[in-house]
PDB file of C-alpha atoms in Angstrom:
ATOM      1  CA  UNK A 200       0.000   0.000   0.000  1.00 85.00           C
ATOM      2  CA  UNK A 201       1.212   3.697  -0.781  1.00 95.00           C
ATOM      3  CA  UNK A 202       0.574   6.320   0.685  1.00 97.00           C
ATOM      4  CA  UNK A 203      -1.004   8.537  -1.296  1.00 98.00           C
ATOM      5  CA  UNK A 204      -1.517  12.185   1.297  1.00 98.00           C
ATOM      6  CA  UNK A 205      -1.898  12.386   4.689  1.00 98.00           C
ATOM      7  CA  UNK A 206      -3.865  15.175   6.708  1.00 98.00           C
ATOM      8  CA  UNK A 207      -4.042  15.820  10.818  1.00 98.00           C
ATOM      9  CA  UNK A 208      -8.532  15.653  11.641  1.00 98.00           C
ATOM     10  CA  UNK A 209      -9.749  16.096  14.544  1.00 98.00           C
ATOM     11  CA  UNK A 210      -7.474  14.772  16.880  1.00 98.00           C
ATOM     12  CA  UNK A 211      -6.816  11.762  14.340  1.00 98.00           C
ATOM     13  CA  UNK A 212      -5.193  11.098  10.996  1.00 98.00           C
ATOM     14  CA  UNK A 213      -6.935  11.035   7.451  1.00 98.00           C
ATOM     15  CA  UNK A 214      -5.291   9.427   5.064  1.00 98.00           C
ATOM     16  CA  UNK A 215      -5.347   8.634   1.373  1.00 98.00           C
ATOM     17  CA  UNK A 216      -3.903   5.507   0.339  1.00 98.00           C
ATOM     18  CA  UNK A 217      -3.251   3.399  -2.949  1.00 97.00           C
ATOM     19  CA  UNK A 218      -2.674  -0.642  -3.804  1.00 97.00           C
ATOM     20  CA  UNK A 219      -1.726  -2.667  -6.594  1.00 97.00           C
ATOM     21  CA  UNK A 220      -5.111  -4.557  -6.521  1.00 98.00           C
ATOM     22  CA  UNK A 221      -4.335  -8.529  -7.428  1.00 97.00           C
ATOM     23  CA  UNK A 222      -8.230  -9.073  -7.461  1.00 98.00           C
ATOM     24  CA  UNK A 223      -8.917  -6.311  -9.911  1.00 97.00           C
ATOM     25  CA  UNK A 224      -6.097  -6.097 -12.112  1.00 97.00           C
ATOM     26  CA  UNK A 225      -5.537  -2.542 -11.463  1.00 95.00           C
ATOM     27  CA  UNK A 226      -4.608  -0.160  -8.867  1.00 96.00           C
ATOM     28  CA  UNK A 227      -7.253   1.219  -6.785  1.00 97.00           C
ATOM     29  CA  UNK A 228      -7.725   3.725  -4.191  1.00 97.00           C
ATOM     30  CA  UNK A 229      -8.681   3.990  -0.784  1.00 98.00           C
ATOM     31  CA  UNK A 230      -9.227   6.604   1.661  1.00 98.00           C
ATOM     32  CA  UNK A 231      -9.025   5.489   5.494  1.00 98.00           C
ATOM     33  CA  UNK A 232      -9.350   7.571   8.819  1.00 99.00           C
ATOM     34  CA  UNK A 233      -8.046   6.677  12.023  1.00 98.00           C
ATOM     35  CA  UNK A 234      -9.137   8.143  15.292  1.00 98.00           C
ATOM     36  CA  UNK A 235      -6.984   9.128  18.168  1.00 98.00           C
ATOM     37  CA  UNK A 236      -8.119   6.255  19.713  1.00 98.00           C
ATOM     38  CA  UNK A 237      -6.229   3.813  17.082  1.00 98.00           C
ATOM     39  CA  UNK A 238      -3.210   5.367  18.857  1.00 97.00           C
ATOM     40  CA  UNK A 239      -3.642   3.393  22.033  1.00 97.00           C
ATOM     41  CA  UNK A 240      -5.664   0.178  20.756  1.00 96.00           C
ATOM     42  CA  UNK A 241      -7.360  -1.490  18.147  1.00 97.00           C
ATOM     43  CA  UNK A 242     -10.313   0.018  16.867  1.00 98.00           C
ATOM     44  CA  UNK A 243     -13.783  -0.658  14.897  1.00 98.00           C
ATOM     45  CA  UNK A 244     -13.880   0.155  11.523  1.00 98.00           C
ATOM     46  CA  UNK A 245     -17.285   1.323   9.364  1.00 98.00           C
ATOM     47  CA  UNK A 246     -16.999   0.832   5.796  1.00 99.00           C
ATOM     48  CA  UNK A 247     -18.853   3.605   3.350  1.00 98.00           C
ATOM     49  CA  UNK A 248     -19.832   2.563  -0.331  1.00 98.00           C
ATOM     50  CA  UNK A 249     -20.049   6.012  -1.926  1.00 97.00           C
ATOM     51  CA  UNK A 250     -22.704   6.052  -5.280  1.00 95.00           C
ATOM     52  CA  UNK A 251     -21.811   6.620  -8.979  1.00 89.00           C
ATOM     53  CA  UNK A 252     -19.797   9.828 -10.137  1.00 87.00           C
ATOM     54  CA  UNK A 253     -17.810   9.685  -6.552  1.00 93.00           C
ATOM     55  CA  UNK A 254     -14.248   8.461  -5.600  1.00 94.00           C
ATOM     56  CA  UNK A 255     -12.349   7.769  -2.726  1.00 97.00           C
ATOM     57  CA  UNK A 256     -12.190  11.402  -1.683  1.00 97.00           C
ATOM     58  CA  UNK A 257     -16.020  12.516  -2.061  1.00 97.00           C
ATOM     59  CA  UNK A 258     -17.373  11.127   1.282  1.00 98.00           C
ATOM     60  CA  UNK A 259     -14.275  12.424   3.345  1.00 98.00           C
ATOM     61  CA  UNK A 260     -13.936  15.907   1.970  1.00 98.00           C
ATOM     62  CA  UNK A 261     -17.884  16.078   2.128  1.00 98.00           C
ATOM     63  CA  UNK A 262     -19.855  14.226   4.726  1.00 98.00           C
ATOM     64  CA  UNK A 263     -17.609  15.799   7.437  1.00 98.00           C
ATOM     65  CA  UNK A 264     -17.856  12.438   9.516  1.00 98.00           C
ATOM     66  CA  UNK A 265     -14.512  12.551  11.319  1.00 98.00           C
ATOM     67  CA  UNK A 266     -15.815  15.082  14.064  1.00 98.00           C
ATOM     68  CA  UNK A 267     -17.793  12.210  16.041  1.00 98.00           C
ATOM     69  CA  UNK A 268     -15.772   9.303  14.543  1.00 98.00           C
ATOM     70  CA  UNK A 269     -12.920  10.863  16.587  1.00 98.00           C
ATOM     71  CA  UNK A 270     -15.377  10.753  19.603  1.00 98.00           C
ATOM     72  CA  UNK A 271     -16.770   7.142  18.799  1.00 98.00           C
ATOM     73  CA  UNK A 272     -13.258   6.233  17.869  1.00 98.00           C
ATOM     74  CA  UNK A 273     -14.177   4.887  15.073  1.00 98.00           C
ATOM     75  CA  UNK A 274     -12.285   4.424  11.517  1.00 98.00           C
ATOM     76  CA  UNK A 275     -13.835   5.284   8.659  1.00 99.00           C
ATOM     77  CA  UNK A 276     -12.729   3.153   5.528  1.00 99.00           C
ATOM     78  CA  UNK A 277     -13.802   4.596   1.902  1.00 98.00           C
ATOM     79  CA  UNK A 278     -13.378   2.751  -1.016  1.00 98.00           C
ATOM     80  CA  UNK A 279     -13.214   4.195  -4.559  1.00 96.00           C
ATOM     81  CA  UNK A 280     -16.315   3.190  -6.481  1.00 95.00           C
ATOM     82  CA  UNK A 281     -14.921   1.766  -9.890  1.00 93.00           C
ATOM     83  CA  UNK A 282     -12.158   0.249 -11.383  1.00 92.00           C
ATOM     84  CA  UNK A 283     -10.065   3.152 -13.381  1.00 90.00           C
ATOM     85  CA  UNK A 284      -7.962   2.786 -16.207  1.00 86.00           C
ATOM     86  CA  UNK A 285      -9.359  -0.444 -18.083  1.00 87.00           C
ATOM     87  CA  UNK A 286     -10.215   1.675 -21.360  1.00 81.00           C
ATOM     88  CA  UNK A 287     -13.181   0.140 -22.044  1.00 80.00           C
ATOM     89  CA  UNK A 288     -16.465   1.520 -23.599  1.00 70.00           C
ATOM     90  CA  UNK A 289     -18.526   3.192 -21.103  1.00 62.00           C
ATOM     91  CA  UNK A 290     -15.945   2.839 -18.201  1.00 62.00           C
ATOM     92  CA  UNK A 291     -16.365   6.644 -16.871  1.00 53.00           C
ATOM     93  CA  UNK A 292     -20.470   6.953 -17.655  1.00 48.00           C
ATOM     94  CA  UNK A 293     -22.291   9.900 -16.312  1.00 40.00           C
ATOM     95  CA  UNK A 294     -25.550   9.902 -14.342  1.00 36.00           C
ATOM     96  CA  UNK A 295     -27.336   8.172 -17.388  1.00 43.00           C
ATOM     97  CA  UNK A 296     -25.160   5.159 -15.937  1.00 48.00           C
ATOM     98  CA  UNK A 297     -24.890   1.043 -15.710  1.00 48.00           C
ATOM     99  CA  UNK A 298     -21.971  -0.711 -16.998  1.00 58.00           C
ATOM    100  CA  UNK A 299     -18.832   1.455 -15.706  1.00 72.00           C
ATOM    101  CA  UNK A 300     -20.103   2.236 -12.413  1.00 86.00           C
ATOM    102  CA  UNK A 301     -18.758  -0.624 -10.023  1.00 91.00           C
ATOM    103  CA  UNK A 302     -21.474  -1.355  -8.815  1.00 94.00           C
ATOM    104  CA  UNK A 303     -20.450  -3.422  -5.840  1.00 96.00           C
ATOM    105  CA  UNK A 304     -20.518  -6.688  -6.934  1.00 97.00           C
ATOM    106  CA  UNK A 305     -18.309  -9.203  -9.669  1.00 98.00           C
ATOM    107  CA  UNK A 306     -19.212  -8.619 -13.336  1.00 96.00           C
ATOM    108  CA  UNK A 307     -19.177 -12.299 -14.801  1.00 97.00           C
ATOM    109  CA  UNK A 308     -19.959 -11.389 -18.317  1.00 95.00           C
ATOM    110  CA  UNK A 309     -17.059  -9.910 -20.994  1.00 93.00           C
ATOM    111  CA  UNK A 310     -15.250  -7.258 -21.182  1.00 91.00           C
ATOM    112  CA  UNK A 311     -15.969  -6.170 -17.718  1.00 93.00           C
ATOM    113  CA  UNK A 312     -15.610  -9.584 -15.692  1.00 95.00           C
ATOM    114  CA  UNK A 313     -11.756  -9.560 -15.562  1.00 94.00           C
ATOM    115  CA  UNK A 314     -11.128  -5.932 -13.733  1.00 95.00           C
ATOM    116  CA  UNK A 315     -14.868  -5.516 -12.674  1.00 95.00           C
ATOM    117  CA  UNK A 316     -14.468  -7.198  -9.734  1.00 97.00           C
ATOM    118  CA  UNK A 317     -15.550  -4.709  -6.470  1.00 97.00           C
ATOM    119  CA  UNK A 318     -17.054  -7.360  -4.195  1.00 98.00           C
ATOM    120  CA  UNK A 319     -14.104  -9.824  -4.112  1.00 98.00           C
ATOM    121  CA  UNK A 320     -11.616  -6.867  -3.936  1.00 98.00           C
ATOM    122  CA  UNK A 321     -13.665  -5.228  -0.769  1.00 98.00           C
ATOM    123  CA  UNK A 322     -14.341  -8.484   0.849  1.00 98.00           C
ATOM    124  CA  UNK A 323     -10.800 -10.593  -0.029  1.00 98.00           C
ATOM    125  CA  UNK A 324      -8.152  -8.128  -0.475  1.00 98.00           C
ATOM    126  CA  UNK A 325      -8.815  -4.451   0.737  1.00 98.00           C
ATOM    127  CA  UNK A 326     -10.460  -5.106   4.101  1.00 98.00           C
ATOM    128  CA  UNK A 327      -7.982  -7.438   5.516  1.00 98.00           C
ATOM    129  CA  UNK A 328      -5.334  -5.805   4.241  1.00 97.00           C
ATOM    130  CA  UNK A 329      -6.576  -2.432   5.728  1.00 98.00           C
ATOM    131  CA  UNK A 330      -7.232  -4.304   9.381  1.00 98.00           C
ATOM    132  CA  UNK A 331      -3.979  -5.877   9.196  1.00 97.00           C
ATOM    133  CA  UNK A 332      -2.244  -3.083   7.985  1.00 97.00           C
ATOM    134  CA  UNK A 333      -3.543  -0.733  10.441  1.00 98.00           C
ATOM    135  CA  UNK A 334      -4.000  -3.207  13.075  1.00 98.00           C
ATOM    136  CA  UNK A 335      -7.968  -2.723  13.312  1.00 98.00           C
ATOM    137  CA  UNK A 336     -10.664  -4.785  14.768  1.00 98.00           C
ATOM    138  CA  UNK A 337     -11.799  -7.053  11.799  1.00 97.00           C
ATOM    139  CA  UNK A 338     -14.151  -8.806  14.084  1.00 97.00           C
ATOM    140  CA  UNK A 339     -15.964  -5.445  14.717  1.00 98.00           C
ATOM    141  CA  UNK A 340     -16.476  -4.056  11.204  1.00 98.00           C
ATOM    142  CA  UNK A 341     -19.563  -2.231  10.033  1.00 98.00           C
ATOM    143  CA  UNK A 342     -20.964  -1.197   6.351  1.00 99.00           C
ATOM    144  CA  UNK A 343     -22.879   2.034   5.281  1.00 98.00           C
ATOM    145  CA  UNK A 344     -23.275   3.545   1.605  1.00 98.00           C
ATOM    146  CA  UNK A 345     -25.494   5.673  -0.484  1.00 98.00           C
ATOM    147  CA  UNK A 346     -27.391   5.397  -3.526  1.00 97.00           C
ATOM    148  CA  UNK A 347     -24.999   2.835  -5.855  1.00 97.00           C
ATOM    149  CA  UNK A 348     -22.853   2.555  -2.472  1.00 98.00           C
ATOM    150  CA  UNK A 349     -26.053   2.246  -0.348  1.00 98.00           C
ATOM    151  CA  UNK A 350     -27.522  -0.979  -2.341  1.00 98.00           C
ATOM    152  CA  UNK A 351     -23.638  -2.474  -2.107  1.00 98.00           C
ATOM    153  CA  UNK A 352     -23.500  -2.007   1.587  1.00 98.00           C
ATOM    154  CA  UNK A 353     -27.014  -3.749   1.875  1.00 98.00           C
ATOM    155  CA  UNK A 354     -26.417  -6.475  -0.467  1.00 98.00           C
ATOM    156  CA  UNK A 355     -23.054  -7.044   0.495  1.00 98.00           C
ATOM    157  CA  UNK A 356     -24.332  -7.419   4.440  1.00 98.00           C
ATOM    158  CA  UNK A 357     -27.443  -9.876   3.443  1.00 98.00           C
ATOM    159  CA  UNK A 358     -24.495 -12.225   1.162  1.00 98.00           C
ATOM    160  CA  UNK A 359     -22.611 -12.787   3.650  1.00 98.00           C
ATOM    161  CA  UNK A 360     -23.615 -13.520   6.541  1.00 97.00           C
ATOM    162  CA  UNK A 361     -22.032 -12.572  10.032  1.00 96.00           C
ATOM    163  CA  UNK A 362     -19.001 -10.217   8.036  1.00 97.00           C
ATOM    164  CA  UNK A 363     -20.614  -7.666   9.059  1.00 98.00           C
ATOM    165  CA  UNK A 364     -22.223  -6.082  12.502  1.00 98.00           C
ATOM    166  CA  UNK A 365     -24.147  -3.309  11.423  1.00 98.00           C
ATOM    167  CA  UNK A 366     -25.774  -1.992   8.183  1.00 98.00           C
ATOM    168  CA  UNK A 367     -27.555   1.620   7.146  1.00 99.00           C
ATOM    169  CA  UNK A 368     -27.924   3.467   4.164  1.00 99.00           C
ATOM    170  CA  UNK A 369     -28.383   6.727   2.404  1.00 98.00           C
ATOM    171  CA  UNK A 370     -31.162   6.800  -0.628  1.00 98.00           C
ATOM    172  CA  UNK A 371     -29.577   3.772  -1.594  1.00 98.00           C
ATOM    173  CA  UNK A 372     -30.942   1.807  -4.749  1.00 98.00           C
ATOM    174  CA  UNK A 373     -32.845  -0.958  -3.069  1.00 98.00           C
ATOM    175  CA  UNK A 374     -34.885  -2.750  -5.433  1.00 98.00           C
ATOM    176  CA  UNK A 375     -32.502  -2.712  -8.956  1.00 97.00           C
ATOM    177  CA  UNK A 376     -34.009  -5.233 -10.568  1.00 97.00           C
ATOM    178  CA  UNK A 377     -36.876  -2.746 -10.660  1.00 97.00           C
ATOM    179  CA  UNK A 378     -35.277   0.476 -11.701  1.00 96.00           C
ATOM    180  CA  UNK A 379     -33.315   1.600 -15.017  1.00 93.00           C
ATOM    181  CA  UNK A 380     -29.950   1.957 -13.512  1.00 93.00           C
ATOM    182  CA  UNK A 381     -30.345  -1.366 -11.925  1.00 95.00           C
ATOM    183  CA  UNK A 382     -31.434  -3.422 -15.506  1.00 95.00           C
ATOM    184  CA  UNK A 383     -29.135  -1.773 -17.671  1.00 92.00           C
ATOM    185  CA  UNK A 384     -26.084  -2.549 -15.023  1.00 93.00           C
ATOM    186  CA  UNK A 385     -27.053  -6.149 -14.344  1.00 95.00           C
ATOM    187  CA  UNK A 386     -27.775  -6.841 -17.957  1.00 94.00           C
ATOM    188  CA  UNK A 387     -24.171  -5.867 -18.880  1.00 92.00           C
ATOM    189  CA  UNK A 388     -22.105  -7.173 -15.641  1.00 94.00           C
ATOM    190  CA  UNK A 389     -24.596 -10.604 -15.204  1.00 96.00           C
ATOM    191  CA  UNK A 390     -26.125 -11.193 -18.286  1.00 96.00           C
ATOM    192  CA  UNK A 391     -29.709 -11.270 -18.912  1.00 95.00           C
ATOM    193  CA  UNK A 392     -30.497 -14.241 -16.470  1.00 94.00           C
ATOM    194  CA  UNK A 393     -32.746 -12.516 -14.403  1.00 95.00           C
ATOM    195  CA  UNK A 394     -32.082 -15.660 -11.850  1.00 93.00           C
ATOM    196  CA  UNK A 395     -28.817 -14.377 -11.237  1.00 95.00           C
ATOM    197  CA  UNK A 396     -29.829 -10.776 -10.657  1.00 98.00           C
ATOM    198  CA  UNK A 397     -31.461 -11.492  -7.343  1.00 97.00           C
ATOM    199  CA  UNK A 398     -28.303 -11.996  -5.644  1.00 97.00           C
ATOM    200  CA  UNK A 399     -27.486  -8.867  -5.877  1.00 98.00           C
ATOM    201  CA  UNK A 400     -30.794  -7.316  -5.286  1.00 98.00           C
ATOM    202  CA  UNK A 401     -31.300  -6.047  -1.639  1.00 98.00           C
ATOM    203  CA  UNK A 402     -35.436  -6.540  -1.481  1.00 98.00           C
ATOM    204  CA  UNK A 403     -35.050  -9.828  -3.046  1.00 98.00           C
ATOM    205  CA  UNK A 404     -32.401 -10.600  -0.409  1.00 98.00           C
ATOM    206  CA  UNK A 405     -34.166  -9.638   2.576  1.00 98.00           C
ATOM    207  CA  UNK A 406     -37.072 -11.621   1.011  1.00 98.00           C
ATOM    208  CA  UNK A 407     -35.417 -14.789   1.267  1.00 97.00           C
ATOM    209  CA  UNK A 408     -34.158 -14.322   4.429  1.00 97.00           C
ATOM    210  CA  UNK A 409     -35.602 -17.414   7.506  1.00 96.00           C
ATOM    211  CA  UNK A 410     -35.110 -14.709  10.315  1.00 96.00           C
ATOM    212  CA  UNK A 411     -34.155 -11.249  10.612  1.00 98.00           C
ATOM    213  CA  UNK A 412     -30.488 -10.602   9.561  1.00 98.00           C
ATOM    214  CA  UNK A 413     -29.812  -7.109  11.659  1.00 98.00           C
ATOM    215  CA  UNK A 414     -31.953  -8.039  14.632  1.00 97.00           C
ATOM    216  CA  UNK A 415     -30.948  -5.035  15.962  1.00 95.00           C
ATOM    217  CA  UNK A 416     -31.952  -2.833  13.057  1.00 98.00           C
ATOM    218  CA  UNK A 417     -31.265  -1.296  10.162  1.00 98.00           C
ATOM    219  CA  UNK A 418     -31.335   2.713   9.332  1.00 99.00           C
ATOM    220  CA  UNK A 419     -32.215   3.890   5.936  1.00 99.00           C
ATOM    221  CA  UNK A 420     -32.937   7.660   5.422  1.00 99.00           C
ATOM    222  CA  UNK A 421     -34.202   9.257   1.681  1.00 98.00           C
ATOM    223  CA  UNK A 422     -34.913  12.531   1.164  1.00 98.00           C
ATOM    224  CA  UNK A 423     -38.371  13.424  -0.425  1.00 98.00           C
ATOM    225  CA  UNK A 424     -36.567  16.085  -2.998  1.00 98.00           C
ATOM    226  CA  UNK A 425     -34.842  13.201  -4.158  1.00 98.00           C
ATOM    227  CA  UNK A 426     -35.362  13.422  -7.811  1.00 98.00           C
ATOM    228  CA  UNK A 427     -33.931   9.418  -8.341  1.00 97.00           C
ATOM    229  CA  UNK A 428     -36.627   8.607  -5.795  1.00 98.00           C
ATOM    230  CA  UNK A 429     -39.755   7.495  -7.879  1.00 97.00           C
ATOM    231  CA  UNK A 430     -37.932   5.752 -10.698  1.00 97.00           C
ATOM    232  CA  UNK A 431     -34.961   4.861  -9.311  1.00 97.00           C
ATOM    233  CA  UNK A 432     -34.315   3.776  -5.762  1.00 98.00           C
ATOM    234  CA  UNK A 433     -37.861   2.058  -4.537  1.00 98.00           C
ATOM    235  CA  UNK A 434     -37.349   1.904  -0.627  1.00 98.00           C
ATOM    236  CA  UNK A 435     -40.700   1.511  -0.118  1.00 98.00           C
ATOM    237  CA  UNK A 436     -40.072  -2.219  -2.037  1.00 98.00           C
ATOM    238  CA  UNK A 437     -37.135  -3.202   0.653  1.00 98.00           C
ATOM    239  CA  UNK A 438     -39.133  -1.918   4.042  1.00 98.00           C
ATOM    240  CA  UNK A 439     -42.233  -4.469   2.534  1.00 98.00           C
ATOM    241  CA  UNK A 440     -39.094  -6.935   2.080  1.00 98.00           C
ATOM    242  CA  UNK A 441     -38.213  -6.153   5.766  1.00 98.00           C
ATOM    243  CA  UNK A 442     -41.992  -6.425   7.136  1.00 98.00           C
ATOM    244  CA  UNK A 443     -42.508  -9.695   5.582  1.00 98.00           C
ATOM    245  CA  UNK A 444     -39.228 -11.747   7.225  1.00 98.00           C
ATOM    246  CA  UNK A 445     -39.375  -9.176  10.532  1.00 98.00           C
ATOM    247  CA  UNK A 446     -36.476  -7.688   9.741  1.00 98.00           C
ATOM    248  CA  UNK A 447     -36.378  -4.445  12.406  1.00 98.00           C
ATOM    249  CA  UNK A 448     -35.714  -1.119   9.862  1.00 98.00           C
ATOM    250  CA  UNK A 449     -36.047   2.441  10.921  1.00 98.00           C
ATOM    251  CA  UNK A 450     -36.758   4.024   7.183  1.00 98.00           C
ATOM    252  CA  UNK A 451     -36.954   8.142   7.421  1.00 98.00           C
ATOM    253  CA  UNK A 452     -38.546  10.073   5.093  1.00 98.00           C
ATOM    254  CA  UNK A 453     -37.116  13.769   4.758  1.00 98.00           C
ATOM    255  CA  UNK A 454     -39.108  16.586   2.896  1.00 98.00           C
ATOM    256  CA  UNK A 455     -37.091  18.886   1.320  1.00 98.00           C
ATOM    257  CA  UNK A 456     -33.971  16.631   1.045  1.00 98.00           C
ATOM    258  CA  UNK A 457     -32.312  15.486  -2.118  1.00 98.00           C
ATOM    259  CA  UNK A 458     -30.197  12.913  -3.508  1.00 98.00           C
ATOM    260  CA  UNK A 459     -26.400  14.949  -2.705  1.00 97.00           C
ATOM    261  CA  UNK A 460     -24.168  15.295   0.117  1.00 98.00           C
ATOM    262  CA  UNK A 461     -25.766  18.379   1.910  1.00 98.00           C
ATOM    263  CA  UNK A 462     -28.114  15.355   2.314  1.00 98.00           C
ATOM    264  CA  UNK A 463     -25.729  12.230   4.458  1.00 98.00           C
ATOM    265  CA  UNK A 464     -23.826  15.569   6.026  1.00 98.00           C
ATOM    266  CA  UNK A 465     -27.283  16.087   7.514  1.00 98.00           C
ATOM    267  CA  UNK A 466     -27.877  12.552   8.905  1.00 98.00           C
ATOM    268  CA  UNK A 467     -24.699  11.142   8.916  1.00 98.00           C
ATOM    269  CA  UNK A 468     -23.973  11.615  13.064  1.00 98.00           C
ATOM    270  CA  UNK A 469     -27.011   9.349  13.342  1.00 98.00           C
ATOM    271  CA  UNK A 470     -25.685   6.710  10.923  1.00 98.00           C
ATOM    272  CA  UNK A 471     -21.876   6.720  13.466  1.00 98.00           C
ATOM    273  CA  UNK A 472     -23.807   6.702  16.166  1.00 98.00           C
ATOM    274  CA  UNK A 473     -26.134   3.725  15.171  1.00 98.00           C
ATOM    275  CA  UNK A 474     -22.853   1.490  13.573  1.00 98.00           C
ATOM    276  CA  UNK A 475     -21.201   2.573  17.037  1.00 98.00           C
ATOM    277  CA  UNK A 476     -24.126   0.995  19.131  1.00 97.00           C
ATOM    278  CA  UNK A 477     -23.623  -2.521  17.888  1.00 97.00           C
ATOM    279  CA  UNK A 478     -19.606  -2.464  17.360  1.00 97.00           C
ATOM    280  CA  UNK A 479     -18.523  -1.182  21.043  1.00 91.00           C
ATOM    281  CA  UNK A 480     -20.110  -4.656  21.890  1.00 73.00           C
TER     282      UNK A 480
END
């Protein structure tokens, strides 16, 4: 791992890092912050799946977590979003997105399955090297994301079981074999088996779930501003999802909030705060 920058915050360090990823064929980037507490001890670390458009630096430089991490002592662990620098067709897509956004899981369809590989490279490669590295709690870990990043941290957390203690999300897309985004990226990264899509779909996950997952809960917040809200992110399809198995959620509606970061830097002291609850344990 490189080191890439690193800035004094709040008491703790943020850094910006770099790997030769053997999973995805490419480097990728990471941003991680460590709170004074990481000084003395190993800490818990939340994970943050930032959406489409964003990199490693977006939820640092924007959500302006680090304030209460540093109190929770908590380390914050952001991903970048894609692969970068595989010159393929459609690799750096704009809003109008699916293939080239990572997407949070492994493509298994051509060109994209050999780099397009985010799940396996979170899950395999960059968290235990980032625990290790930074001698961390991996048995304490927790995942949040938004929109793109928010249906990776839920799917992620309902496919494997027990990796992770906590889950929440901001607007995330939580129903994508229902939505635009979600058909156009699944058809290129998965095929058009729509049997394979609902492995990767958070409402069918929490469908086919025995007993509640997250007995503890699970946070969700949208804003009602969100213009992606009606077409695109259907959270009203994953809290049905979570009524039928019992799965506890706390979804909050917000008027006047939309889909950007003046959005999670509203909320996100209540997303710390409820990761924190079931990782000092």
């Amino acid at each position: 791992m490189n080191l890439l920058s690193e800035h004094g915050c709040f008491g703790g360090v943020q850094g910006f890092h770099a790997h030769d990823s053997v999973v995805v064929g490419l480097p990728m980037r990471f941003s991680l912050f460590l709170p004074p507490q990481a000084r003395a001890g190993r800490v818990p670390l939340l994970v943050y799946l930032a959406g489409l458009t964003c990199t490693e630096e977006t939820f640092p430089m924007k959500a302006g977590a680090q304030r209460l991490a540093s109190e929770l002592g908590l380390a914050l662990l952001a991903p970048d979003t894609s692969p970068r620098g595989a010159k393929l067709p459609g690799e750096a897509d704009s809003w109008d997105f699916g293939v080239g956004a990572g997407f949070w899981l492994d493509a298994t369809q051509e060109p994209w399955s050999r780099h397009w590989r985010m799940a396996s490279w979170l899950l395999d490669e960059l968290l235990p090297h980032v625990t290790r590295g930074f001698d961390l709690d991996g048995d304490r870990v927790g995942i949040f994301g938004h929109s793109m990043g928010g249906h990776g941290a839920l799917t992620l957390a309902l496919r494997h079981p027990g990796r992770f203690r906590s889950v929440s999300a901001f607007a995330p897309i939580a129903a994508p074999m229902r939505c635009p985004w979600g058909v156009k990226a699944f058809s290129g990264y998965l095929g058009e088996d729509r049997g394979q899509w609902r492995a990767h779909d958070a409402s069918e996950l929490m469908r086919a779930q025995t007993e509640a997952p997250f007995p503890d809960g699970i946070l969700i917040d949208q804003g009602l501003a969100d213009k992606f809200l009606a077409e695109q992110l259907h959270p009203e399809a994953f809290e049905a999802a979570c009524e039928a198995v019992g799965q506890p959620l706390t979804l909050r509606r917000h008027a006047g909030y939309d889909h950007g970061y003046y959005f999670i830097a509203s909320f996100v002291d209540d997303h710390l705060r409820h990761h924190a609850r079931a990782l000092e344990r």
